[in-house]
Short mmCIF file of C-alpha atoms in Angstrom, two decimals:
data_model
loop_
_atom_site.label_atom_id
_atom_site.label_comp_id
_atom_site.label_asym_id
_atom_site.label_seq_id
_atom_site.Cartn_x
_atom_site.Cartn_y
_atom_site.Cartn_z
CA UNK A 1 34.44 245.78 29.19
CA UNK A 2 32.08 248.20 28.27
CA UNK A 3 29.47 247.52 25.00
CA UNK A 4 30.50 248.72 21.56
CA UNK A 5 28.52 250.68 19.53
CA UNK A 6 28.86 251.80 15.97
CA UNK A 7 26.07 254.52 14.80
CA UNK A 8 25.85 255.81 11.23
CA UNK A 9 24.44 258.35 9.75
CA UNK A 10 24.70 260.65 6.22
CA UNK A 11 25.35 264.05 7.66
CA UNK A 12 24.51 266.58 10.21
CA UNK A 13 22.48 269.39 8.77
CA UNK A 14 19.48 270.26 10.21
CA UNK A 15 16.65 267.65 9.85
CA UNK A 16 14.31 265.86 12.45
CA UNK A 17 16.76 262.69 12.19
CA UNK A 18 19.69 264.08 13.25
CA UNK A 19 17.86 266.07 15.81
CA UNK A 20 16.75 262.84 16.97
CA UNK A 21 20.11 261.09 16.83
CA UNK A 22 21.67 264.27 18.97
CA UNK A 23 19.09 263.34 21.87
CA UNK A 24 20.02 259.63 21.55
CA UNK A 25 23.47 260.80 21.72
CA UNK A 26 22.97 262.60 24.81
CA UNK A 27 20.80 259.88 26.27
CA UNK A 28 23.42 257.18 26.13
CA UNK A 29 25.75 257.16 29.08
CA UNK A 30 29.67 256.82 28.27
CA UNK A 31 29.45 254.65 31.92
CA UNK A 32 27.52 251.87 30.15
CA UNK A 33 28.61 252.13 26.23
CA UNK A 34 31.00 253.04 24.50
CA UNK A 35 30.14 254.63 21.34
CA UNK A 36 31.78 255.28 17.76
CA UNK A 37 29.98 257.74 15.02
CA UNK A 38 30.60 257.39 11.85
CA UNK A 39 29.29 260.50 9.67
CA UNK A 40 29.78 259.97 6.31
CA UNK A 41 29.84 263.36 5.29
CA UNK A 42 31.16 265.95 8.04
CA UNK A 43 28.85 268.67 7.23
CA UNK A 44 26.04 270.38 9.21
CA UNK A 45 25.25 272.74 12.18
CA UNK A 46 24.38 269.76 14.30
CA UNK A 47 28.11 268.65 14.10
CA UNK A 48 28.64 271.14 17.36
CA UNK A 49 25.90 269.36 19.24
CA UNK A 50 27.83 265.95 19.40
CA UNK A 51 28.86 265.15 22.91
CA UNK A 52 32.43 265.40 23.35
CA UNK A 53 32.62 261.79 24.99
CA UNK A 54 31.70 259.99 21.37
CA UNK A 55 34.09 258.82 19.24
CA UNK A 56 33.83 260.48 15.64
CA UNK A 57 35.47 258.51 13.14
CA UNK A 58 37.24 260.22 10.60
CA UNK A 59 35.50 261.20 7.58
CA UNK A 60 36.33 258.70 4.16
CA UNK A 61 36.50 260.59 1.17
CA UNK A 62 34.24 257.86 -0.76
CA UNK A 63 31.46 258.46 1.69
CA UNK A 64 31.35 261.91 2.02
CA UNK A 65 30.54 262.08 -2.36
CA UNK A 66 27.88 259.63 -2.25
CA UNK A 67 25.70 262.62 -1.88
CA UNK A 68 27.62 264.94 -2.95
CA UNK A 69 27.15 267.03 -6.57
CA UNK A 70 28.42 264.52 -8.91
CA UNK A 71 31.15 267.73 -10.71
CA UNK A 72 32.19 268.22 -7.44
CA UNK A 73 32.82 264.06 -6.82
CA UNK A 74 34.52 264.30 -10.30
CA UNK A 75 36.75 266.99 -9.15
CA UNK A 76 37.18 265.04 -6.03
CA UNK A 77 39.03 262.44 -7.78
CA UNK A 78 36.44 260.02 -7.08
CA UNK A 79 35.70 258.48 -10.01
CA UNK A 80 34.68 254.98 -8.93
CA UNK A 81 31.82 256.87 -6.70
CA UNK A 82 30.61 258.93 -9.49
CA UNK A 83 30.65 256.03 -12.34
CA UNK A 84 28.46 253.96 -9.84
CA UNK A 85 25.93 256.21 -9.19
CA UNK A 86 25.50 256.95 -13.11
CA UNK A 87 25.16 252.95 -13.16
CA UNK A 88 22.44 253.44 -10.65
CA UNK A 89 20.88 256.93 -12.61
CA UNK A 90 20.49 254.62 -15.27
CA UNK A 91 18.91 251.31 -13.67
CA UNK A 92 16.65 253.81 -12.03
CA UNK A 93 15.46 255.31 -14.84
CA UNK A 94 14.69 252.69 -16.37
CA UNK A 95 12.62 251.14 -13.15
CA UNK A 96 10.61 254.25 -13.75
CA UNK A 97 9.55 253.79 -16.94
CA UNK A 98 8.73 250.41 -16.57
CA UNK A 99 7.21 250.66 -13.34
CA UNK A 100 3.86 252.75 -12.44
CA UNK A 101 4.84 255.75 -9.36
CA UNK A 102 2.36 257.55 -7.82
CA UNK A 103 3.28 259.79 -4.47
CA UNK A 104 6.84 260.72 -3.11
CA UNK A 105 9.73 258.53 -5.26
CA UNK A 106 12.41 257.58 -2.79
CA UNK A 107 13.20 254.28 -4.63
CA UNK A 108 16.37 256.16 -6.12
CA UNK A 109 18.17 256.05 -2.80
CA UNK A 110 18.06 252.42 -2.49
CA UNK A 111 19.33 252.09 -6.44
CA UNK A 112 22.37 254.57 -5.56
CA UNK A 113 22.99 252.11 -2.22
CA UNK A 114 23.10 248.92 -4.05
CA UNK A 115 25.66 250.59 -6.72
CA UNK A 116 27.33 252.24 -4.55
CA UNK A 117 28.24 250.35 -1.88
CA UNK A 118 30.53 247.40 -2.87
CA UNK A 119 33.00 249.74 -3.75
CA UNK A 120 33.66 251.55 -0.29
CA UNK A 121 36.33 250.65 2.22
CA UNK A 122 35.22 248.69 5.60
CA UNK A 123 34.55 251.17 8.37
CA UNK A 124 36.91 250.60 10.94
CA UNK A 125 37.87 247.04 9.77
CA UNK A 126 40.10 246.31 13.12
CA UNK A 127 37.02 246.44 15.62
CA UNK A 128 33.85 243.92 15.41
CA UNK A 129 30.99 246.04 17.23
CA UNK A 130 28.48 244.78 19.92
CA UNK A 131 25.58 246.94 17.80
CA UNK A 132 25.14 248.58 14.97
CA UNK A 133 23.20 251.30 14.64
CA UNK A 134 22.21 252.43 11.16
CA UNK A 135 20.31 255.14 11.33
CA UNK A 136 18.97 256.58 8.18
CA UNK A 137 17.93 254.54 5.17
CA UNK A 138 19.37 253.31 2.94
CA UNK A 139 21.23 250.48 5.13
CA UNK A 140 22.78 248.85 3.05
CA UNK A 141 26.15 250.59 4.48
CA UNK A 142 25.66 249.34 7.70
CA UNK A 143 24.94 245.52 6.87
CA UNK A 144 27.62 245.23 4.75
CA UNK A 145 30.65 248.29 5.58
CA UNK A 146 30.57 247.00 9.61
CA UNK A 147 31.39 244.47 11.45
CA UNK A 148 28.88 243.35 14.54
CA UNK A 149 27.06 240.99 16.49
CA UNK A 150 23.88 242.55 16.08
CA UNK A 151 22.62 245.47 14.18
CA UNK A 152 19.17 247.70 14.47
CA UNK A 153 18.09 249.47 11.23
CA UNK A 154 15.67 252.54 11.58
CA UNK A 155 12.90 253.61 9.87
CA UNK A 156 11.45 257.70 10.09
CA UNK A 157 8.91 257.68 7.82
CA UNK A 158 5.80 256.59 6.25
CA UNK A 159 5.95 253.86 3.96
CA UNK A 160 2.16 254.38 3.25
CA UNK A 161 3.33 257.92 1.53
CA UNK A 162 6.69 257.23 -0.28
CA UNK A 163 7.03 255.18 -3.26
CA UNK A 164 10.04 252.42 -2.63
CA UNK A 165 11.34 249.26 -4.75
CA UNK A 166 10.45 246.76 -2.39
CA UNK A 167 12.02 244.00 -4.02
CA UNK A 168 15.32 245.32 -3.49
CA UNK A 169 14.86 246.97 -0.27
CA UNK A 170 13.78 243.78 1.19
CA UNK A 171 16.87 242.17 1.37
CA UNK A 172 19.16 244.69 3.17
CA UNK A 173 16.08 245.16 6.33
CA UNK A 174 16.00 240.93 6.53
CA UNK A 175 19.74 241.15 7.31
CA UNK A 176 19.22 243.35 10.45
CA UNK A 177 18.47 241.87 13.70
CA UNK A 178 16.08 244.32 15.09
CA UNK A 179 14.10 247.36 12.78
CA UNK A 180 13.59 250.52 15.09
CA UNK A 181 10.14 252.48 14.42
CA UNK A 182 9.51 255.97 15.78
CA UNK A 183 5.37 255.37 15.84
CA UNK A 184 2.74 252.92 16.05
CA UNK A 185 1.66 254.72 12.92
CA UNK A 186 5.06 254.11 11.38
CA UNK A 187 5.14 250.40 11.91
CA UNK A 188 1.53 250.13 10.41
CA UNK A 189 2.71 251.75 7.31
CA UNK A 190 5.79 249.95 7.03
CA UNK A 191 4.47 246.52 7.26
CA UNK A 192 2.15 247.03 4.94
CA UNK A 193 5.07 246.86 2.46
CA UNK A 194 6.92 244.55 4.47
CA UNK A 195 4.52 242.17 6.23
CA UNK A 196 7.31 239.54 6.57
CA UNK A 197 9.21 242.09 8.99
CA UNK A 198 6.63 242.20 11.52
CA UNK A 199 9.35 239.94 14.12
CA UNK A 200 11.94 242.05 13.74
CA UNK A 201 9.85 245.21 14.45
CA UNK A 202 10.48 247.30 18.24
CA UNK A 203 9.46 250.62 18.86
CA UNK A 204 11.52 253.33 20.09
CA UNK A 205 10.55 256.95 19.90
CA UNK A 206 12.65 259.92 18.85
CA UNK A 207 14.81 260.73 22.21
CA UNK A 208 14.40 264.65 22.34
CA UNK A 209 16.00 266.84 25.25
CA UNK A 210 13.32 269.22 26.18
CA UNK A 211 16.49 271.12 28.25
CA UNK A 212 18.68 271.53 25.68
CA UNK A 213 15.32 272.69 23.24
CA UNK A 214 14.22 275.14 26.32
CA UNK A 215 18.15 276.78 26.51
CA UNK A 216 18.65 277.19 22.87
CA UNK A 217 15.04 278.98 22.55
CA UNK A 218 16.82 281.50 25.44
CA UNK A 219 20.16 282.11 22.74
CA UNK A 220 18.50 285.34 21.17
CA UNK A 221 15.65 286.73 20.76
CA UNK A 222 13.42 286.18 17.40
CA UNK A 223 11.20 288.96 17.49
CA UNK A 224 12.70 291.41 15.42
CA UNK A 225 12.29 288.98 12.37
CA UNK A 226 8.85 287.40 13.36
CA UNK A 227 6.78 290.28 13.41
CA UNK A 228 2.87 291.26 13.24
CA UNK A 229 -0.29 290.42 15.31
CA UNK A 230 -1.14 287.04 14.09
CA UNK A 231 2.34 285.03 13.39
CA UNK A 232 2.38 281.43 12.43
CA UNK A 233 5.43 279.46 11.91
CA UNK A 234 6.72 276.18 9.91
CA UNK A 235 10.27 274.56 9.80
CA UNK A 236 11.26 271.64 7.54
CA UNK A 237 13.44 271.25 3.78
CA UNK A 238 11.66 272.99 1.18
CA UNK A 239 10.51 269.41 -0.47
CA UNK A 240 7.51 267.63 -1.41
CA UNK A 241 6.75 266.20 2.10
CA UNK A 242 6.36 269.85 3.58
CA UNK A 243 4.12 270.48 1.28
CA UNK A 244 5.01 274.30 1.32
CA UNK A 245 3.69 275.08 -2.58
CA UNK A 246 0.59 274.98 -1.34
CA UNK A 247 1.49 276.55 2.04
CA UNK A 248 1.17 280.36 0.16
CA UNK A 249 -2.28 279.69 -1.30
CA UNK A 250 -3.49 278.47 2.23
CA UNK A 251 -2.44 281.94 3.64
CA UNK A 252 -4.53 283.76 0.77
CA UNK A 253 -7.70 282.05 2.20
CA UNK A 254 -6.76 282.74 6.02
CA UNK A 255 -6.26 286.18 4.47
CA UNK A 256 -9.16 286.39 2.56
CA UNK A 257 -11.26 285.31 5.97
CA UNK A 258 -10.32 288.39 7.88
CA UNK A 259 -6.70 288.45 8.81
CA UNK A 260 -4.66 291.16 6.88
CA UNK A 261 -1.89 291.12 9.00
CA UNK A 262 -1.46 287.65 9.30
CA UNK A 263 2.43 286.82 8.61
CA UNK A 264 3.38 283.35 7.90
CA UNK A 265 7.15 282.88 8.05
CA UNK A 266 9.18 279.31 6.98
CA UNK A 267 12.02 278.51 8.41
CA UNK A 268 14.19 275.56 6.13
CA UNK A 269 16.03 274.93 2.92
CA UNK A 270 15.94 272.17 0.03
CA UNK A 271 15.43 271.67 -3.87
CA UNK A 272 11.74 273.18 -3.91
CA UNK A 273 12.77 276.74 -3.32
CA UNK A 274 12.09 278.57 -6.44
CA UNK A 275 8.69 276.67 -6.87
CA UNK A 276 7.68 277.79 -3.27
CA UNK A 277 8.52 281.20 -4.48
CA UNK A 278 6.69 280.91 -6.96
CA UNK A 279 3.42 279.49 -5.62
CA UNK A 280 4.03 282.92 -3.35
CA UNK A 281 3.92 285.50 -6.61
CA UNK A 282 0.76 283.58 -7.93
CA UNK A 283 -0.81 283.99 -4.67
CA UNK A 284 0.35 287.50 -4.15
CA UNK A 285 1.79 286.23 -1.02
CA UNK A 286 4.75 288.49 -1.07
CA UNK A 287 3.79 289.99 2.40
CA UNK A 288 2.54 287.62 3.82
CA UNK A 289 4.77 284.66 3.28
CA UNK A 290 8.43 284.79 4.34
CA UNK A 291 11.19 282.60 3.65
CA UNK A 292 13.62 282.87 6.03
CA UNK A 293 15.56 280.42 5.19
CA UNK A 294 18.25 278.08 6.54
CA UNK A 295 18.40 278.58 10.61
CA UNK A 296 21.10 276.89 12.65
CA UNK A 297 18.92 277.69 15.71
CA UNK A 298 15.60 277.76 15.22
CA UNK A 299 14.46 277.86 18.65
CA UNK A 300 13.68 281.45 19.13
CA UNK A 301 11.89 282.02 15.87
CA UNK A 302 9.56 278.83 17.74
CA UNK A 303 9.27 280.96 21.22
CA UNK A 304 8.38 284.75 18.66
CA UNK A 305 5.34 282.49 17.06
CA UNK A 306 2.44 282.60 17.82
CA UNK A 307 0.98 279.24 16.80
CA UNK A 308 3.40 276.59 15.04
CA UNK A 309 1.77 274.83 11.77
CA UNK A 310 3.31 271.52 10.28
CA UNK A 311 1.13 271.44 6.77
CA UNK A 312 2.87 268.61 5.62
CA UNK A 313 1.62 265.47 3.30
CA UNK A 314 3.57 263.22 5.09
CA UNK A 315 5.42 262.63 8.26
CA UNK A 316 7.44 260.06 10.24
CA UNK A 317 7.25 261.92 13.42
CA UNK A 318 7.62 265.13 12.92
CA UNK A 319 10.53 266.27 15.52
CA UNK A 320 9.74 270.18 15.18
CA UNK A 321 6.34 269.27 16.04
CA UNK A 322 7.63 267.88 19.59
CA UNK A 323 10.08 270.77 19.92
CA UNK A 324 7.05 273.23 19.53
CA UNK A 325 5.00 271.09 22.33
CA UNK A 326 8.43 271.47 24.95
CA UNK A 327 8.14 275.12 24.17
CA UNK A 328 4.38 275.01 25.19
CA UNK A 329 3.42 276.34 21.55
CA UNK A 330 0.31 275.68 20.20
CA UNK A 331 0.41 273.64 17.14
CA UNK A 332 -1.74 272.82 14.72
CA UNK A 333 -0.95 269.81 12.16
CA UNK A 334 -2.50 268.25 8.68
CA UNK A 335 -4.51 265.58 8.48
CA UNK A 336 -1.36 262.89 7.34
CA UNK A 337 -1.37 259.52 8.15
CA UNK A 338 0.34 259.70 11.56
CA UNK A 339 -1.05 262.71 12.71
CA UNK A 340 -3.12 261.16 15.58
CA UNK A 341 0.03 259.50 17.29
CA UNK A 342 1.68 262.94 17.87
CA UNK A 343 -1.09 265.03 18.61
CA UNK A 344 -4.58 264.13 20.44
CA UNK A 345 -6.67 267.14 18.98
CA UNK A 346 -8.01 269.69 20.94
CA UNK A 347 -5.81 268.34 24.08
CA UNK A 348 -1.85 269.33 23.23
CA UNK A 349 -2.93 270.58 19.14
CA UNK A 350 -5.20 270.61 16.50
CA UNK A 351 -5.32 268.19 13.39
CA UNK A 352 -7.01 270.05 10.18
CA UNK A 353 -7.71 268.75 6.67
CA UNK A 354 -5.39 268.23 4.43
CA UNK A 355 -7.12 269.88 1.44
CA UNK A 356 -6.13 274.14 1.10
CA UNK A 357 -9.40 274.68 2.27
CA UNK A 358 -9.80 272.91 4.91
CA UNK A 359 -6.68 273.24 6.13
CA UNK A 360 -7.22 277.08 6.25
CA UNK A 361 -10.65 276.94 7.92
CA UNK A 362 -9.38 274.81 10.44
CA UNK A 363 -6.03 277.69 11.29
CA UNK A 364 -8.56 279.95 10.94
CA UNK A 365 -11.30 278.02 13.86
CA UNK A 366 -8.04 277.95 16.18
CA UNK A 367 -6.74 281.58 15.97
CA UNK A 368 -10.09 282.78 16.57
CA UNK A 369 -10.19 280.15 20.12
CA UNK A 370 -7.84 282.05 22.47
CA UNK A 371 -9.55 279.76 25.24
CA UNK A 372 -8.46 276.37 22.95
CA UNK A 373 -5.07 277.93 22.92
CA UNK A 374 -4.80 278.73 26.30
CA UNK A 375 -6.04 275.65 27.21
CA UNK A 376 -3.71 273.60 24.97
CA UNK A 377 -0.67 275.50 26.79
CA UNK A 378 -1.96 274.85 29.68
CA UNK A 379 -1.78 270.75 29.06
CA UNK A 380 1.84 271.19 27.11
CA UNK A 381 3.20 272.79 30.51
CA UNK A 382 1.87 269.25 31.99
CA UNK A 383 3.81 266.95 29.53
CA UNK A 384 7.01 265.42 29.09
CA UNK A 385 7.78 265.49 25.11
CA UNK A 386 11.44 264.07 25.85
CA UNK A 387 10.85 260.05 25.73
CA UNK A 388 14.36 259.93 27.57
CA UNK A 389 13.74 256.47 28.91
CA UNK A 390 13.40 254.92 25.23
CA UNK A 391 17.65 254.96 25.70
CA UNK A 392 16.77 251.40 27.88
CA UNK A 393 15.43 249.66 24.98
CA UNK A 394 18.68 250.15 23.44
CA UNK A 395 20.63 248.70 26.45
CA UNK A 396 18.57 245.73 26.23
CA UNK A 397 19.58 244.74 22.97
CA UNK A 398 23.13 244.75 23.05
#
């Protein structure tokens, strides 16, 4: 009989882990594995993308409102889910005030998990799985909602950015077998909170399909909505890792330098909207600066750029970063932690400073380089950004 494998994950919308779990997907062969996927909230664009041969399991009501707005859980009828994750509101809040925070908070996710997740039903109680796959944190769903002989956790970003309560996160990655990282970069960060992890630790990078990234790009064509003479381009959730509030005041310096027609157009969605908006009145951005919001297929609007920036504080591995590179788009990056292990600057991008102003000096240094771009094109038609063969480390586990 054929391996069984169980993969979970919170939804479908568009973000660089379920782009990444779409080219695993595809990867795996249904002649070697057989694979469930359990999606504990069937929402998202990305739901389309699944290939037909995997087994979705049906959606459980108690899953799909762990995330949801907590009137709409209420009106749900689920009661239990919403009562927990006040219990965890609370303990949170008061880890906070006891506890000094400084960068991105993510240690609410793993309070909601703990609360959470003694209430919800076994997933598919009737089969015990070769592997388990659980594939965005918190994993606390996957250690203790399956049954398997072995299960991988995976980690996507960096630990040296994002504030976490170690002390209970601890616990839930020392019950996996085997902790996936997307980066050398990644496992340096995350060891550095978890030194005692370092066995469990094996690298596999984000499976991408540069053929189904080249077709999409092909769907329509962008460039009646990314217009003008200079056109850069950024994709990602309007949040604090982006770092799009200060994206508008960067454009005012590139601006300031010599490029009036310079049109810088984000494509994405998320709870820092209005401040983004915002940080474009102050900077008088209105031209200039163009949400476009929410994009099912952002392919095209990649292809009508004419340079692709990622001016975040923090990635994982940044997956619209690698799409960019299989369109042969010059990018140019920040300065973040793990910038150097997706782009070798001046070769297939360019790494700038983090800071406003450096960060617009350098844009500025690489629009004015045609031959830099060129030449960086050049090299990205020479590369394969697709990693396809990672899918064998996952064979050899099971």
């Amino acid at each position: 009989m054929k391996p069984r494998i169980i993969i979970l994950i919170h939804y479908m919308e568009l973000g660089g882990a379920e782009m990444a779990l779409i080219g695993l997907l595809n990867a795996l062969s249904p002649e070697k594995v057989n694979v469930d996927l359990f999606i504990y909230s069937h929402q998202g664009p990305l739901m389309k993308f699944i290939p037909k041969w995997v087994n979705i399991i049906p959606e459980i009501k108690s899953y799909s409102m762990i995330e949801r707005p907590m009137i709409e859980a209420l009106r749900c009828g689920s009661l239990g889910v919403v009562s927990r994750r006040l219990m965890a509101k609370y303990a949170h809040h008061k880890y906070v005030k006891n506890t000094p925070i400084s960068g991105d908070d993510s240690s609410a996710l793993q309070f909601v998990a703990d609360c959470v997740t003694p209430i919800l039903p076994t997933i598919n109680p009737s089969v015990t799985y070769d592997l388990c796959i659980s594939f965005l944190t918190p994993h606390n769903i996957g250690r203790d909602k399956v049954k398997a002989h072995k299960r991988i956790a995976w980690i996507h970003t960096d630990y040296s950015i994002v504030n976490v309560n170690a002390e209970k996160e601890l616990p839930v990655w020392q019950a996996y077998n085997h902790i996936a990282s997307i980066s050398p970069d990644v496992t340096r960060s995350f060891l550095r909170t978890f030194p005692t992890l370092k066995h469990k630790i094996i690298e596999i990078e984000n499976i991408l399909s540069p053929d189904f990234v080249r077709t999409r790009a092909e769907e329509f064509d962008a460039s009646s909505e990314v217009k003008g003479p200079t056109k850069l381009l950024s994709i990602g959730r309007y949040c604090t890792a982006k770092n799009y509030d200060n994206l508008p005041d960067i454009c005012r310096r590139i601006i300031k330098a010599g490029f009036p027609d310079l049109k810088w157009y984000i494509i994405g969605y998320g709870g820092d909207e209005m401040l983004i908006r915002t940080k474009i009145e102050e900077s008088g951005m209105q031209n200039h600066v163009i949400l476009l919001g929410k994009r099912d297929n952002p392919y095209p609007y990649i292809k009508a750029c004419d340079i692709y920036v990622q001016p975040s504080r923090y990635e994982g591995k940044s997956i619209t970063v690698r799409e960019a590179q299989m369109l042969c788009k010059p990018v140019v990056v920040t300065n973040y932690p793990t910038a150097k292990s997706q782009v070798t600057d001046g070769i297939d991008g360019c790494i700038v400073p983090l800071d406003n102003q450096g960060c617009a000096d350098g844009i500025i240094r690489f629009i004015r380089d045609n031959n830099l771009r060129q030449q960086i094109t050049a090299n990205l038609q020479t590369r394969d950004y697709g990693s396809i063969s990672e899918v064998e480390k996952i064979y050899q586990l099971i």
